[in-house]
Coordinates of N, CA and C in Angstrom, one line a residue:
A1 N 131.3 74.5 163.0 CA 131.6 75.6 162.0 C 132.1 76.8 162.7
E2 N 133.1 77.5 162.0 CA 133.6 78.7 162.6 C 132.6 79.9 162.5
F3 N 131.8 79.9 161.5 CA 130.8 80.9 161.3 C 129.4 80.3 161.2
Q4 N 128.5 81.0 161.9 CA 127.1 80.7 161.7 C 126.6 81.8 160.7
H5 N 125.6 81.5 160.0 CA 125.0 82.5 159.1 C 123.5 82.3 158.9
A6 N 122.9 83.4 158.7 CA 121.4 83.4 158.4 C 121.1 84.3 157.3
I7 N 120.3 83.9 156.3 CA 119.9 84.6 155.2 C 118.5 85.2 155.3
L8 N 118.4 86.5 155.0 CA 117.1 87.1 155.0 C 116.8 87.4 153.5
G9 N 115.6 86.8 153.1 CA 115.2 87.1 151.8 C 115.3 85.8 150.9
P10 N 115.0 86.0 149.7 CA 114.9 87.3 149.0 C 113.5 88.0 149.3
I11 N 113.6 89.4 149.4 CA 112.4 90.2 149.5 C 112.3 91.0 148.2
S12 N 111.2 90.9 147.5 CA 111.0 91.6 146.3 C 110.7 93.1 146.6
I13 N 111.6 93.9 146.0 CA 111.4 95.4 146.2 C 111.2 96.1 144.8
G14 N 110.8 95.3 143.8 CA 110.4 95.9 142.6 C 111.5 95.9 141.5
L15 N 112.6 96.4 141.9 CA 113.8 96.5 140.9 C 114.5 95.2 140.9
G16 N 114.3 94.4 141.9 CA 115.1 93.1 142.0 C 115.0 92.7 143.5
P17 N 115.5 91.6 143.8 CA 115.3 91.1 145.2 C 116.4 91.7 146.1
F18 N 116.0 91.9 147.4 CA 116.9 92.3 148.5 C 117.2 91.0 149.3
V19 N 118.5 90.8 149.5 CA 119.0 89.7 150.4 C 120.0 90.3 151.3
E20 N 119.9 89.9 152.6 CA 120.8 90.2 153.6 C 121.4 88.9 154.2
V21 N 122.6 88.9 154.6 CA 123.2 87.8 155.3 C 123.9 88.3 156.5
A22 N 123.6 87.6 157.6 CA 124.2 87.9 158.9 C 125.2 86.8 159.2
F23 N 126.4 87.1 159.7 CA 127.4 86.1 160.1 C 127.7 86.3 161.5
N24 N 128.0 85.2 162.2 CA 128.5 85.3 163.6 C 129.7 84.4 163.7
H25 N 130.8 85.1 164.1 CA 132.1 84.4 164.3 C 132.0 83.9 165.8
A26 N 131.7 82.6 166.0 CA 131.4 82.1 167.3 C 132.6 82.3 168.3
R27 N 133.8 82.1 167.8 CA 134.9 82.2 168.8 C 135.1 83.6 169.3
S28 N 135.0 84.6 168.4 CA 135.2 86.0 168.9 C 133.9 86.6 169.3
G29 N 132.8 86.1 169.0 CA 131.5 86.7 169.3 C 131.2 87.9 168.4
T30 N 131.7 87.9 167.2 CA 131.6 89.0 166.3 C 130.4 88.8 165.4
L31 N 129.5 89.8 165.4 CA 128.4 89.7 164.4 C 128.7 90.6 163.3
I32 N 128.4 90.1 162.1 CA 128.7 90.9 160.8 C 127.4 91.0 160.1
V33 N 126.9 92.2 159.9 CA 125.6 92.5 159.1 C 125.9 93.7 158.3
T34 N 125.5 93.7 157.1 CA 125.8 94.8 156.2 C 124.8 96.0 156.1
D35 N 123.5 95.6 155.9 CA 122.5 96.7 155.6 C 121.5 96.8 156.7
C36 N 121.1 95.8 157.4 CA 119.9 95.8 158.3 C 120.2 96.3 159.7
V37 N 121.5 96.4 160.0 CA 121.9 97.0 161.3 C 123.0 98.0 161.1
A38 N 122.9 99.1 161.7 CA 123.9 100.1 161.6 C 124.2 100.8 163.0
E39 N 125.3 101.3 163.2 CA 125.7 102.1 164.3 C 126.3 103.4 163.8
V40 N 125.8 104.5 164.2 CA 126.3 105.8 163.7 C 127.2 106.4 164.7
P41 N 128.5 106.5 164.4 CA 129.4 107.1 165.3 C 129.2 108.7 165.3
D42 N 129.6 109.3 166.4 CA 129.5 110.7 166.6 C 130.3 111.5 165.5
K43 N 131.5 111.0 165.2 CA 132.4 111.6 164.3 C 132.7 110.7 163.1
P44 N 133.1 111.3 162.0 CA 133.4 110.5 160.8 C 134.6 109.6 161.1
L45 N 134.6 108.4 160.5 CA 135.7 107.5 160.6 C 136.9 108.1 159.8
D46 N 138.1 107.7 160.1 CA 139.3 108.1 159.3 C 139.2 107.9 157.8
I47 N 138.7 106.7 157.5 CA 138.6 106.4 156.1 C 137.7 107.3 155.3
I48 N 136.7 107.8 155.9 CA 135.8 108.8 155.3 C 136.4 110.1 155.1
Q49 N 137.4 110.4 155.9 CA 138.1 111.7 155.9 C 139.3 111.7 154.9
V50 N 139.6 110.6 154.3 CA 140.7 110.6 153.3 C 140.4 111.7 152.2
D51 N 139.2 111.8 151.8 CA 138.7 112.9 150.9 C 137.6 113.6 151.7
P52 N 137.9 114.7 152.4 CA 136.9 115.4 153.2 C 135.9 116.2 152.4
Y53 N 136.1 116.4 151.1 CA 135.3 117.3 150.3 C 133.8 117.0 150.5
P54 N 133.3 115.8 150.4 CA 131.8 115.6 150.6 C 131.3 116.0 152.0
L55 N 132.1 115.8 153.0 CA 131.7 116.2 154.3 C 131.7 117.7 154.4
L56 N 132.7 118.4 153.9 CA 132.7 119.8 153.9 C 131.6 120.5 153.1
Y57 N 131.3 119.9 151.9 CA 130.2 120.3 151.1 C 128.9 120.4 151.9
H58 N 128.6 119.3 152.6 CA 127.4 119.2 153.4 C 127.4 119.9 154.7
S59 N 128.6 120.4 155.1 CA 128.7 121.0 156.4 C 128.0 122.4 156.4
R60 N 127.9 123.0 155.2 CA 127.4 124.3 155.1 C 125.9 124.5 155.2
A61 N 125.4 125.7 155.5 CA 124.0 125.9 155.6 C 123.4 126.3 154.2
E62 N 124.2 126.9 153.4 CA 123.8 127.2 152.0 C 125.0 127.2 151.1
G63 N 124.7 127.1 149.8 CA 125.7 127.0 148.8 C 126.7 128.1 148.6
I64 N 126.3 129.3 149.0 CA 127.2 130.5 148.8 C 128.2 130.5 149.8
E65 N 128.1 129.7 150.9 CA 129.2 129.7 151.9 C 130.4 129.0 151.3
P66 N 131.6 129.5 151.6 CA 132.8 128.9 151.1 C 133.0 127.5 151.8
I67 N 133.7 126.6 151.1 CA 134.0 125.3 151.7 C 135.4 125.5 152.4
E68 N 135.3 125.4 153.7 CA 136.5 125.5 154.5 C 136.8 124.3 155.3
D69 N 138.0 123.8 155.3 CA 138.3 122.6 156.1 C 138.6 122.9 157.5
S70 N 137.8 122.2 158.4 CA 138.0 122.3 159.8 C 137.4 121.0 160.5
V71 N 137.9 120.7 161.7 CA 137.4 119.6 162.4 C 135.9 119.7 162.6
Q72 N 135.4 120.9 163.0 CA 134.0 121.1 163.3 C 133.2 121.0 162.0
G73 N 133.8 121.5 160.9 CA 133.1 121.4 159.6 C 132.9 119.9 159.1
R74 N 134.0 119.1 159.4 CA 133.9 117.7 159.0 C 132.9 117.0 159.8
I75 N 132.8 117.3 161.1 CA 131.8 116.6 162.0 C 130.4 117.0 161.6
R76 N 130.2 118.3 161.4 CA 128.9 118.8 161.0 C 128.5 118.2 159.6
G77 N 129.4 118.1 158.7 CA 129.1 117.5 157.4 C 128.8 116.0 157.5
W78 N 129.6 115.3 158.4 CA 129.3 113.9 158.7 C 127.9 113.7 159.2
R79 N 127.5 114.5 160.1 CA 126.2 114.3 160.7 C 125.1 114.6 159.7
K80 N 125.2 115.6 158.9 CA 124.2 115.9 157.9 C 124.2 114.8 156.8
T81 N 125.3 114.3 156.4 CA 125.4 113.2 155.4 C 124.7 112.0 155.9
V82 N 125.0 111.7 157.2 CA 124.3 110.5 157.8 C 122.8 110.6 157.7
L83 N 122.3 111.8 158.0 CA 120.8 112.0 157.9 C 120.3 111.7 156.5
F84 N 121.0 112.2 155.5 CA 120.6 111.9 154.1 C 120.7 110.4 153.8
A85 N 121.7 109.8 154.3 CA 121.9 108.3 154.0 C 120.8 107.5 154.7
L86 N 120.4 107.9 155.9 CA 119.4 107.1 156.6 C 118.0 107.4 156.1
Y87 N 117.7 108.6 155.7 CA 116.3 109.0 155.5 C 116.0 109.5 154.0
I88 N 117.0 109.6 153.2 CA 116.9 110.2 151.8 C 116.6 111.7 151.9
R89 N 115.4 112.0 152.6 CA 115.0 113.4 152.8 C 114.7 113.6 154.3
P90 N 115.7 114.0 155.1 CA 115.4 114.2 156.5 C 114.4 115.3 156.7
V91 N 113.7 115.2 157.8 CA 112.6 116.2 158.1 C 113.2 117.5 158.4
A92 N 114.5 117.6 158.7 CA 115.2 118.9 159.0 C 115.7 119.6 157.8
V93 N 115.3 119.1 156.6 CA 115.8 119.7 155.3 C 114.6 120.0 154.4
D94 N 114.7 121.1 153.8 CA 113.7 121.5 152.8 C 114.4 121.6 151.4
L95 N 113.6 121.2 150.4 CA 114.1 121.3 149.1 C 113.9 122.8 148.6
V96 N 114.9 123.3 148.0 CA 114.7 124.7 147.4 C 114.2 124.6 146.0
K97 N 113.3 125.5 145.7 CA 112.8 125.5 144.3 C 113.9 125.7 143.3
T98 N 113.6 125.3 142.1 CA 114.6 125.2 141.0 C 115.2 126.6 140.7
L99 N 114.4 127.6 140.5 CA 115.0 128.9 140.2 C 115.9 129.5 141.3
P100 N 115.5 129.5 142.6 CA 116.4 130.0 143.6 C 117.7 129.2 143.7
T101 N 117.5 127.9 143.5 CA 118.7 127.0 143.5 C 119.8 127.5 142.5
F102 N 119.3 127.8 141.3 CA 120.2 128.2 140.2 C 120.7 129.6 140.5
Q103 N 119.8 130.5 141.0 CA 120.2 131.9 141.3 C 121.3 131.9 142.3
N104 N 121.2 131.1 143.4 CA 122.2 131.0 144.4 C 123.5 130.4 143.9
W105 N 123.4 129.4 143.0 CA 124.6 128.8 142.4 C 125.4 129.9 141.6
F106 N 124.6 130.7 140.9 CA 125.3 131.7 140.1 C 126.0 132.7 141.0
K107 N 125.5 133.0 142.2 CA 126.1 133.9 143.1 C 127.3 133.3 143.9
A108 N 127.4 132.0 143.9 CA 128.4 131.4 144.7 C 129.8 131.8 144.2
P109 N 130.7 132.0 145.2 CA 132.1 132.5 144.8 C 132.8 131.6 143.9
T110 N 132.5 130.3 143.9 CA 133.2 129.3 143.1 C 132.5 128.9 141.8
F111 N 131.4 129.7 141.4 CA 130.7 129.4 140.2 C 131.7 129.4 139.0
P112 N 131.6 128.5 138.1 CA 130.6 127.5 137.8 C 130.9 126.1 138.5
A113 N 131.8 126.0 139.4 CA 132.1 124.8 140.1 C 130.8 124.3 140.8
I114 N 130.6 123.0 140.8 CA 129.4 122.4 141.4 C 129.2 122.6 142.9
D115 N 130.3 123.0 143.6 CA 130.1 123.1 145.0 C 129.2 124.2 145.4
G116 N 128.8 125.1 144.5 CA 127.8 126.2 144.9 C 126.4 125.7 144.6
F117 N 126.2 124.6 144.0 CA 124.9 124.1 143.7 C 124.4 123.3 144.9
F118 N 123.4 123.9 145.5 CA 122.9 123.4 146.9 C 121.4 123.5 146.9
P119 N 120.7 122.4 146.4 CA 119.3 122.4 146.2 C 118.4 122.2 147.4
F120 N 119.0 122.4 148.6 CA 118.2 122.2 149.8 C 118.7 123.1 150.9
E121 N 118.0 123.3 151.9 CA 118.4 124.1 153.1 C 118.0 123.4 154.4
W122 N 118.8 123.5 155.3 CA 118.6 122.9 156.6 C 117.7 123.8 157.5
N123 N 116.8 123.3 158.2 CA 115.9 124.1 159.1 C 116.6 124.4 160.4
G124 N 117.4 125.4 160.4 CA 118.1 125.8 161.6 C 118.9 124.7 162.2
D125 N 118.8 124.5 163.5 CA 119.6 123.4 164.1 C 118.8 122.2 164.4
G126 N 117.6 122.0 163.8 CA 116.8 120.8 163.9 C 117.5 119.5 163.5
W127 N 118.4 119.6 162.6 CA 119.1 118.5 162.1 C 120.0 117.9 163.3
Q128 N 120.4 118.7 164.2 CA 121.2 118.2 165.3 C 120.4 117.3 166.2
K129 N 119.2 117.7 166.5 CA 118.3 116.8 167.3 C 118.0 115.5 166.5
S130 N 117.8 115.6 165.2 CA 117.6 114.4 164.4 C 118.8 113.4 164.5
F131 N 120.0 114.0 164.4 CA 121.2 113.2 164.5 C 121.4 112.6 165.9
S132 N 121.1 113.3 166.9 CA 121.2 112.8 168.3 C 120.3 111.5 168.4
G133 N 119.2 111.5 167.7 CA 118.2 110.4 167.8 C 118.8 109.1 167.2
V134 N 119.8 109.2 166.3 CA 120.3 107.9 165.7 C 121.7 107.6 166.1
Q135 N 122.4 108.6 166.7 CA 123.8 108.4 167.0 C 124.1 107.5 168.2
G136 N 125.1 106.7 168.0 CA 125.7 106.0 169.1 C 124.9 104.7 169.6
R137 N 124.0 104.2 168.8 CA 123.3 103.0 169.2 C 123.0 102.2 167.9
L138 N 122.7 100.9 168.1 CA 122.4 100.1 167.0 C 121.0 100.4 166.5
L139 N 120.8 100.4 165.2 CA 119.4 100.7 164.7 C 119.3 100.0 163.3
V140 N 118.0 99.9 162.9 CA 117.7 99.5 161.6 C 117.6 100.8 160.8
P141 N 118.4 101.0 159.8 CA 118.3 102.3 159.1 C 116.9 102.5 158.5
P142 N 116.3 103.6 158.8 CA 114.9 103.9 158.4 C 114.7 103.6 156.9
I143 N 115.6 103.9 156.0 CA 115.5 103.7 154.6 C 115.3 102.2 154.3
V144 N 116.0 101.3 155.1 CA 115.9 99.9 154.9 C 114.6 99.4 155.5
Q145 N 114.2 99.9 156.6 CA 113.0 99.5 157.3 C 111.8 99.9 156.4
N146 N 111.7 101.1 155.9 CA 110.6 101.6 155.2 C 110.4 101.2 153.8
F147 N 111.6 101.0 153.1 CA 111.5 100.7 151.7 C 111.8 99.3 151.3
I148 N 112.3 98.5 152.3 CA 112.6 97.1 152.0 C 111.9 96.1 152.9
L149 N 112.1 96.2 154.2 CA 111.7 95.2 155.1 C 110.1 95.1 155.3
N150 N 109.4 96.2 155.0 CA 108.0 96.2 155.1 C 107.3 95.8 153.8
R151 N 108.0 95.4 152.8 CA 107.4 94.9 151.5 C 106.7 93.6 151.7
R152 N 106.0 93.2 150.7 CA 105.2 92.0 150.7 C 106.1 90.8 151.1
G153 N 105.7 90.2 152.2 CA 106.4 89.0 152.7 C 107.6 89.4 153.6
G154 N 108.0 90.7 153.5 CA 109.2 91.1 154.3 C 109.1 91.0 155.8
P155 N 108.0 91.5 156.4 CA 107.9 91.5 157.8 C 108.0 90.1 158.4
Q156 N 107.3 89.1 157.8 CA 107.4 87.7 158.3 C 108.8 87.2 158.2
K157 N 109.4 87.3 157.0 CA 110.8 86.9 156.8 C 111.8 87.5 157.7
T158 N 111.6 88.8 157.9 CA 112.5 89.6 158.8 C 112.4 89.1 160.2
M159 N 111.2 88.9 160.7 CA 111.1 88.4 162.1 C 111.7 87.0 162.3
E160 N 111.5 86.1 161.3 CA 112.2 84.8 161.4 C 113.7 85.0 161.4
W161 N 114.2 85.8 160.6 CA 115.7 86.1 160.5 C 116.2 86.7 161.8
V162 N 115.5 87.7 162.3 CA 115.8 88.3 163.6 C 115.8 87.3 164.7
D163 N 114.9 86.4 164.8 CA 114.8 85.4 165.8 C 116.1 84.5 165.7
T164 N 116.5 84.1 164.5 CA 117.6 83.3 164.4 C 118.9 84.0 164.8
V165 N 119.1 85.2 164.3 CA 120.3 86.0 164.7 C 120.3 86.3 166.2
A166 N 119.2 86.6 166.8 CA 119.1 86.9 168.2 C 119.4 85.7 169.1
S167 N 119.3 84.5 168.5 CA 119.6 83.3 169.3 C 121.1 83.0 169.4
W168 N 121.9 83.7 168.6 CA 123.4 83.5 168.6 C 124.0 84.2 169.8
K169 N 125.2 83.8 170.2 CA 125.9 84.4 171.3 C 127.0 85.3 170.6
F170 N 126.7 86.6 170.7 CA 127.7 87.6 170.2 C 127.8 88.8 171.2
K171 N 128.9 89.5 171.0 CA 129.1 90.7 171.9 C 128.6 92.0 171.3

């Protein structure tokens, strides 16, 4: 067979089952996994920059800052967005209470546009250290590990799946 495959699951996560499939293209040594393995590049991929607005929105420290397009802003926004995607609520971010969130939004130069609505704030530069911890290496996204793989029956099924995938020859 040109492809090997291994199925993880189903793992019951309450809303429905989680299933992951890993594929190995034997001839090229290519491993394909969608959710359980990730690699976080230092900079956003070109496809993500087709519409840079989400990156630029998240690049700011607070909602009253204008959204300005720059390479550094895109990179900063990418890194913060990655932390949200991996952790839902990164340790380097605090939620802002409802009243101050709306007060700041009303002060934003672009009000009533939604880009001034910013219900969180980053704790200084701590997010950079958090990003460094996940960047440039293979990892199991913490959101997948904590909310899916450790569910009832998940650890045993996951270890069996990992053993199968690890036995393949891939680059």
